[in-house]
Amino acid sequence: MDHYVLKHTTYDSPALSPGKLAYLSSGLDAVQGWLVPSTALYLAGLEQAQRGAVPGGLCEIGVHRGKSFLAMAIDAPAGDPAVAIDVFDLQHLNEDGTSSKALDDFRDNLRAWSLDDRVEIVQGSSLELEADGFLEAGPRFRLFSVDGGHGADYVLNDLRIAEATLAPGGVVAADDVFNIHWLGVCTGVFRYFHSGGTLVPFALIPNKLLLTDAASVDANRDRMRELFAAGLTKTDVPMLDGVIDVYGDVPWELVDDAGSPASLQRPDDSVDAVRAELTGAQLELARLRTRLREVQDDKRTLQRRVRRLREAAPPPAPAEPASGGLRRKARALLRGAR
Ligand SMILES: C[S@@+](CC[C@H](N)C(=O)[O-])C[C@H]1O[C@@H](n2cnc3c(N)ncnc32)[C@H](O)[C@@H]1O
C-alpha cells in the first residue's frame, strides 16, 4: 500500500546556487515554455545534488525556448557537457505543433544566463540521432530530459536514446507520461518497457516521471527524499515491478547557500499557484487526519488496557462483619456520646 507522508508543514527548497536561485525566483516567467514551477525546482535541485556523485553532463530532447533546459544547466560545472536537441526552426519535423521557430529565442535565453558558449545545440529530429552516431560516445549524461515529440514512435526512440547515453546513476525525466491529452507518450512508454527497456521509474514529479538504471534506484530515491522531503505527497506507490515516490506542486520557498529566502516564481494569477496552495492545504489536511487517527488509536489502546487491567485485578475482599464484642463497644460509645 502507498502511504501519505505527513511530516512537513513548511516547504523549504534545498540550498540553491546563486544562478539557480535567480532563475527560479525571477527568470522562469520570462522564458515561454511548458514547465510546472515546482518541476523546475526539482530538476534544478537534482542537477545540483548530482554533482560529484554522478559523472556526466546534461541533455534534453525537446528544448523549445529552454525553460526546463535552463533549470538544469544554469550553474552546472563548465566541464560537463550540455546538449540541447530539438527540431527548433525545422518545425515541419515536429508533428505535434508544439513550437514555432524558437532557436533565436533559445540562444538569447542561453546568453542571458551566460551559457551560450558552452551548450551544444543539435537542430534536427531525434529520430536521426542514432544514424548520426549520437550513441557512439556511450553513456555520458547524468540528467536527461525527454520532452520532444509526444507521439509514441518519438517517445520510444527518445527513451532508448536516453537509456543508451545515460551514465550509471543518472536520471531520465520523461515528460507528460500520464497526461490525458498526450496519450502517445503513455503508449511510447508502454512500448519501451515491452521491448526490453531497462530504465526503472523511481519518482513522479509534476508532469515528469523520473527513471534510472536498476542498480541506482535506491540511491536516487534517497537523494530525492533528502532534497525534497517537504514535496513528498506519497511514498512507495506500486508501479511496474517496483515502487515510486510522488512529489507534488507545493508552495515552495527557495533558499540560497547563505539561507536567504526567495519565492519560486509563478506566472501572475497562475493556476499553478492556486494548485500549489491547494496541494499544500490538502497535505496539511491529510497530516491532521492521520494525527487524529493516531490519537484515536492511542485512545482505543489505552481503553483496552484499562479493561484488561480491571479484569485481571483480584475481586475486592468482602468487608469483615463486625464481631458481637465490637458491636457492644460501639453501642456503649454511642450512648456515652449522647
Ligand atoms: C513540449 S515542447 C518542449 C518544452 C520544453 N522542454 C520547455 O521546457 O518548455 C516539445 C518540443 O519538442 C520538439 N520536437 C518535436 N518533435 C521533435 C523531434 N522529432 N525531435 C526533436 N525535437 C522535437 C518541438 O520542437 C518542441 O520544441
Coordinates of C-alpha atoms and ligand atoms in Angstrom, one line a residue:
M1 CA 0.0 0.0 0.0
D2 CA 1.2 3.5 -0.7
H3 CA 1.5 5.9 2.1
Y4 CA 0.9 9.6 2.6
V5 CA 3.9 11.4 4.0
L6 CA 3.0 13.7 6.8
K7 CA 6.0 15.2 8.4
H8 CA 6.3 18.7 6.9
T9 CA 4.4 21.9 7.2
T10 CA 6.9 24.2 5.6
Y11 CA 8.2 23.9 2.1
D12 CA 11.9 25.0 2.1
S13 CA 13.9 24.1 -1.0
P14 CA 17.4 22.7 -0.7
A15 CA 20.0 25.4 -0.7
L16 CA 20.4 26.6 -4.2
S17 CA 23.4 28.1 -6.0
P18 CA 23.0 31.8 -6.9
G19 CA 22.3 31.3 -10.6
K20 CA 19.7 28.6 -9.9
L21 CA 18.0 30.7 -7.2
A22 CA 17.9 33.7 -9.5
Y23 CA 16.4 31.7 -12.4
L24 CA 13.8 30.0 -10.3
S25 CA 12.8 33.2 -8.4
S26 CA 12.9 35.7 -11.2
G27 CA 13.8 34.2 -14.5
L28 CA 11.2 31.4 -15.1
D29 CA 8.4 33.7 -16.3
A30 CA 10.5 35.3 -19.0
V31 CA 11.1 32.0 -20.8
Q32 CA 8.0 30.9 -22.7
G33 CA 7.5 27.1 -22.5
W34 CA 5.9 24.2 -20.7
L35 CA 7.1 23.6 -17.2
V36 CA 5.4 23.4 -13.8
P37 CA 7.4 25.8 -11.5
S38 CA 7.9 23.1 -8.8
T39 CA 9.3 20.8 -11.6
A40 CA 11.8 23.4 -12.5
L41 CA 12.9 23.3 -8.9
Y42 CA 13.0 19.5 -8.8
L43 CA 15.2 19.4 -11.9
A44 CA 17.5 22.2 -10.7
G45 CA 18.0 20.7 -7.2
L46 CA 18.6 17.3 -8.6
E47 CA 21.2 18.5 -11.1
Q48 CA 22.9 20.4 -8.3
A49 CA 22.9 17.4 -5.9
Q50 CA 24.2 15.0 -8.6
R51 CA 27.5 17.0 -9.0
G52 CA 30.4 15.0 -7.7
A53 CA 28.1 12.0 -7.0
V54 CA 27.2 11.1 -10.6
P55 CA 29.6 11.6 -13.5
G56 CA 28.5 13.2 -16.8
G57 CA 26.6 16.1 -18.3
L58 CA 23.1 17.2 -19.2
C59 CA 20.9 16.6 -22.3
E60 CA 17.4 17.4 -23.4
I61 CA 15.4 16.3 -26.4
G62 CA 12.6 18.8 -26.8
V63 CA 14.1 22.2 -25.7
H64 CA 11.8 24.8 -27.3
R65 CA 12.9 28.1 -25.7
G66 CA 14.9 26.4 -22.9
K67 CA 12.6 26.7 -19.9
S68 CA 13.5 23.2 -18.5
F69 CA 16.9 23.2 -20.1
L70 CA 18.0 26.3 -18.2
A71 CA 16.7 24.9 -14.9
M72 CA 19.1 22.0 -15.4
A73 CA 22.1 23.8 -17.0
I74 CA 22.4 27.1 -15.0
D75 CA 25.5 26.9 -12.7
A76 CA 26.3 23.3 -13.8
P77 CA 30.1 22.8 -13.9
A78 CA 31.6 24.2 -17.1
G79 CA 33.3 20.9 -17.9
D80 CA 30.1 18.9 -18.0
P81 CA 28.7 18.5 -21.5
A82 CA 25.3 20.2 -22.0
V83 CA 23.5 19.2 -25.2
A84 CA 20.2 20.7 -26.4
I85 CA 18.4 18.7 -29.1
D86 CA 15.3 20.0 -30.9
V87 CA 14.0 20.4 -34.4
F88 CA 14.0 24.1 -33.5
D89 CA 13.4 26.0 -36.7
L90 CA 12.8 22.8 -38.8
Q91 CA 9.2 22.7 -37.5
H92 CA 8.0 20.6 -40.4
L93 CA 9.6 17.8 -38.5
N94 CA 7.5 18.5 -35.4
E95 CA 4.3 16.5 -35.7
D96 CA 2.8 18.0 -32.6
G97 CA 2.8 21.7 -33.4
T98 CA 4.2 22.4 -30.0
S99 CA 6.7 25.0 -31.0
S100 CA 7.4 27.8 -33.5
K101 CA 10.8 29.0 -34.7
A102 CA 12.4 29.1 -31.3
L103 CA 16.1 28.8 -31.9
D104 CA 16.9 32.6 -31.8
D105 CA 14.9 32.9 -28.5
F106 CA 16.7 29.9 -27.1
R107 CA 20.1 31.4 -28.0
D108 CA 19.0 34.7 -26.4
N109 CA 18.0 32.8 -23.2
L110 CA 21.3 31.0 -23.1
R111 CA 23.1 34.3 -23.5
A112 CA 21.1 35.9 -20.7
W113 CA 22.3 33.1 -18.4
S114 CA 25.9 33.1 -19.7
L115 CA 25.5 29.6 -21.2
D116 CA 25.9 30.5 -24.8
D117 CA 29.5 29.4 -25.2
R118 CA 29.1 26.0 -23.5
V119 CA 25.9 24.4 -24.8
E120 CA 26.0 22.2 -27.8
I121 CA 22.9 22.8 -29.9
V122 CA 21.7 20.0 -32.2
Q123 CA 19.0 21.1 -34.6
G124 CA 17.2 18.1 -36.1
S125 CA 14.8 15.3 -35.4
S126 CA 15.7 12.9 -32.6
L127 CA 14.8 10.1 -34.9
E128 CA 18.0 10.8 -36.8
L129 CA 20.3 10.8 -33.7
E130 CA 21.2 7.1 -33.8
A131 CA 22.0 7.2 -37.5
D132 CA 24.1 10.4 -36.9
G133 CA 26.3 8.5 -34.4
F134 CA 24.9 10.1 -31.3
L135 CA 25.1 6.8 -29.4
E136 CA 28.7 6.2 -30.3
A137 CA 30.2 8.3 -27.4
G138 CA 28.3 5.9 -25.0
P139 CA 26.9 6.7 -21.6
R140 CA 27.8 10.3 -20.7
F141 CA 24.7 12.2 -19.3
R142 CA 23.7 12.3 -15.6
L143 CA 20.4 14.1 -16.3
F144 CA 18.5 13.6 -19.5
S145 CA 15.1 15.3 -20.1
V146 CA 12.9 13.6 -22.7
D147 CA 10.4 16.2 -23.8
G148 CA 10.5 16.1 -27.6
G149 CA 7.8 14.6 -30.0
H150 CA 4.9 13.3 -28.0
G151 CA 3.9 10.6 -30.4
A152 CA 4.6 7.0 -29.4
D153 CA 7.4 6.5 -32.0
Y154 CA 9.2 9.6 -30.8
V155 CA 8.9 8.7 -27.2
L156 CA 10.1 5.1 -27.7
N157 CA 13.0 6.4 -29.8
D158 CA 13.9 9.1 -27.3
L159 CA 13.8 6.8 -24.2
R160 CA 16.1 4.4 -26.0
I161 CA 18.5 7.2 -26.8
A162 CA 18.3 8.4 -23.2
E163 CA 18.9 4.8 -21.9
A164 CA 21.9 4.3 -24.2
T165 CA 23.6 7.5 -23.2
L166 CA 22.8 7.7 -19.5
A167 CA 25.7 7.5 -17.1
P168 CA 25.4 4.9 -14.3
G169 CA 23.4 6.5 -11.6
G170 CA 21.9 9.2 -13.9
V171 CA 18.3 10.2 -14.2
V172 CA 15.9 10.4 -17.1
A173 CA 13.0 12.8 -16.7
A174 CA 10.2 11.7 -19.1
D175 CA 7.6 14.4 -19.8
D176 CA 3.8 14.0 -19.8
V177 CA 3.7 10.2 -19.3
F178 CA 0.3 10.4 -17.6
N179 CA -1.1 13.4 -19.4
I180 CA -4.5 12.6 -20.8
H181 CA -4.0 15.0 -23.7
W182 CA -0.9 13.3 -24.9
L183 CA -1.6 9.5 -24.9
G184 CA 1.1 8.9 -27.4
V185 CA 3.6 9.4 -24.6
C186 CA 2.0 6.7 -22.5
T187 CA 1.9 4.4 -25.5
G188 CA 5.5 5.1 -26.3
V189 CA 6.4 4.3 -22.6
F190 CA 4.5 1.0 -22.7
R191 CA 6.3 0.1 -25.9
Y192 CA 9.6 1.0 -24.4
F193 CA 9.0 -1.4 -21.4
H194 CA 7.5 -4.2 -23.6
S195 CA 10.5 -4.1 -25.8
G196 CA 13.1 -4.6 -23.1
G197 CA 13.7 -1.0 -21.9
T198 CA 15.9 -1.3 -18.8
L199 CA 15.2 2.1 -17.1
V200 CA 13.3 1.9 -13.8
P201 CA 10.8 4.5 -12.6
F202 CA 11.5 5.7 -9.1
A203 CA 9.7 9.0 -8.7
L204 CA 6.9 11.2 -10.2
I205 CA 7.3 14.9 -10.1
P206 CA 4.6 17.2 -11.6
N207 CA 4.3 16.1 -15.3
K208 CA 7.5 14.1 -15.3
L209 CA 8.4 10.5 -14.5
L210 CA 11.9 10.0 -13.2
L211 CA 13.7 6.9 -14.2
T212 CA 17.2 5.5 -13.6
D213 CA 19.2 2.3 -14.1
A214 CA 18.1 -0.7 -11.9
A215 CA 21.2 -0.5 -9.7
S216 CA 20.7 3.1 -8.9
V217 CA 17.0 3.2 -7.9
D218 CA 17.7 3.3 -4.1
A219 CA 20.4 5.9 -4.3
N220 CA 18.2 8.2 -6.5
R221 CA 15.1 7.7 -4.3
D222 CA 17.1 8.6 -1.2
R223 CA 18.6 11.6 -2.9
M224 CA 15.2 13.0 -3.9
R225 CA 13.8 12.3 -0.4
E226 CA 16.7 14.1 1.2
L227 CA 16.4 17.1 -1.2
F228 CA 12.7 17.5 -1.4
A229 CA 11.1 15.9 1.7
A230 CA 8.6 18.6 2.0
G231 CA 7.3 18.0 -1.5
L232 CA 6.7 14.2 -1.0
T233 CA 3.0 13.5 -1.2
K234 CA 3.1 9.7 -1.4
T235 CA 5.8 7.1 -0.9
D236 CA 6.1 3.5 -2.2
V237 CA 3.4 3.7 -4.8
P238 CA 3.4 0.4 -6.8
M239 CA 4.5 0.9 -10.4
L240 CA 5.5 -1.9 -12.8
D241 CA 7.7 -4.3 -10.7
G242 CA 8.7 -1.7 -8.2
V243 CA 7.5 1.4 -6.3
I244 CA 7.8 5.1 -6.9
D245 CA 7.6 8.2 -4.7
V246 CA 5.3 11.0 -5.7
Y247 CA 6.2 14.7 -5.3
G248 CA 3.7 17.5 -5.6
D249 CA 3.5 21.0 -6.9
V250 CA 3.6 22.5 -3.4
P251 CA 4.2 26.2 -2.3
W252 CA 8.0 26.0 -2.3
E253 CA 10.1 28.7 -0.6
L254 CA 13.5 28.9 -2.1
V255 CA 16.7 29.4 -0.1
D256 CA 20.2 30.0 -1.3
D257 CA 23.6 28.8 0.0
A258 CA 23.5 31.6 2.6
G259 CA 20.0 30.7 3.8
S260 CA 18.4 33.9 2.2
P261 CA 14.8 33.2 1.2
A262 CA 13.0 33.9 -2.2
S263 CA 9.8 32.7 -3.7
L264 CA 9.5 30.2 -6.5
Q265 CA 8.3 32.3 -9.4
R266 CA 4.9 31.5 -10.8
P267 CA 3.1 33.3 -13.6
D268 CA 0.8 36.1 -12.4
D269 CA -2.6 34.9 -11.4
S270 CA -1.3 31.5 -12.1
V271 CA -3.4 28.4 -11.9
D272 CA -0.2 26.7 -10.7
A273 CA 0.0 29.0 -7.7
V274 CA -3.6 28.2 -6.7
R275 CA -2.9 24.5 -7.3
A276 CA 0.2 24.5 -5.3
E277 CA -1.6 26.2 -2.3
L278 CA -4.4 23.6 -2.7
T279 CA -1.9 20.7 -2.7
G280 CA -0.2 22.2 0.4
A281 CA -3.6 22.6 2.1
Q282 CA -4.6 19.0 1.2
L283 CA -1.4 17.7 2.5
E284 CA -1.9 19.6 5.8
L285 CA -5.4 18.1 6.0
A286 CA -4.1 14.6 5.3
R287 CA -1.5 15.2 8.1
L288 CA -4.1 16.3 10.5
R289 CA -6.4 13.3 9.6
T290 CA -3.5 10.9 10.2
R291 CA -2.7 12.6 13.5
L292 CA -6.3 12.3 14.5
R293 CA -6.4 8.6 13.6
E294 CA -3.2 8.1 15.6
V295 CA -4.7 9.8 18.7
Q296 CA -7.9 7.8 18.3
D297 CA -5.9 4.6 18.0
D298 CA -3.9 5.5 21.1
K299 CA -7.2 6.2 23.0
R300 CA -8.6 2.8 22.0
T301 CA -5.4 1.0 23.0
L302 CA -5.5 2.7 26.4
Q303 CA -9.1 1.8 26.9
R304 CA -8.4 -1.8 26.1
R305 CA -5.5 -1.8 28.5
V306 CA -7.6 -0.3 31.3
R307 CA -10.3 -3.0 30.7
R308 CA -7.7 -5.8 30.7
L309 CA -6.2 -4.5 34.0
R310 CA -9.6 -4.3 35.6
E311 CA -10.5 -7.8 34.5
A312 CA -7.1 -9.1 35.8
A313 CA -7.3 -7.4 39.2
P314 CA -8.4 -9.7 42.1
P315 CA -12.0 -9.0 43.3
P316 CA -12.1 -6.7 46.4
A317 CA -12.1 -8.7 49.7
P318 CA -15.6 -8.7 51.3
A319 CA -15.8 -6.4 54.3
E320 CA -15.4 -8.3 57.6
P321 CA -18.6 -8.5 59.6
A322 CA -18.2 -6.7 62.9
S323 CA -17.9 -9.1 65.9
G324 CA -20.5 -9.1 68.7
G325 CA -18.0 -7.6 71.2
L326 CA -17.2 -4.8 68.9
R327 CA -20.9 -4.1 68.3
R328 CA -21.4 -3.8 72.1
K329 CA -18.5 -1.5 72.4
A330 CA -19.8 0.7 69.6
R331 CA -23.2 0.9 71.2
A332 CA -21.7 1.9 74.6
L333 CA -19.6 4.6 72.9
L334 CA -22.7 5.9 71.1
R335 CA -24.6 6.0 74.4
G336 CA -21.7 7.9 76.1
A337 CA -21.7 10.4 73.2
R338 CA -25.4 11.3 73.6
Ligands
LIG1 C1 6.7 20.4 -25.2 S1 7.9 21.2 -26.2 C2 9.3 21.2 -25.1 C3 9.1 22.1 -23.9 C4 10.4 22.5 -23.2 N1 11.1 21.4 -22.7 C5 10.1 23.6 -22.2 O1 10.7 23.5 -21.1 O2 9.4 24.5 -22.5 C6 8.3 19.9 -27.3 C7 9.5 20.2 -28.2 O3 9.8 19.0 -28.9 C8 10.3 19.4 -30.1 N2 10.2 18.3 -31.0 C9 9.1 17.8 -31.6 N3 9.4 16.7 -32.4 C10 10.7 16.5 -32.3 C11 11.7 15.6 -32.8 N4 11.3 14.7 -33.7 N5 13.0 15.8 -32.5 C12 13.4 16.7 -31.6 N6 12.5 17.6 -31.1 C13 11.2 17.5 -31.4 C14 9.4 20.6 -30.5 O4 10.0 21.4 -31.5 C15 9.2 21.3 -29.2 O5 10.2 22.3 -29.0

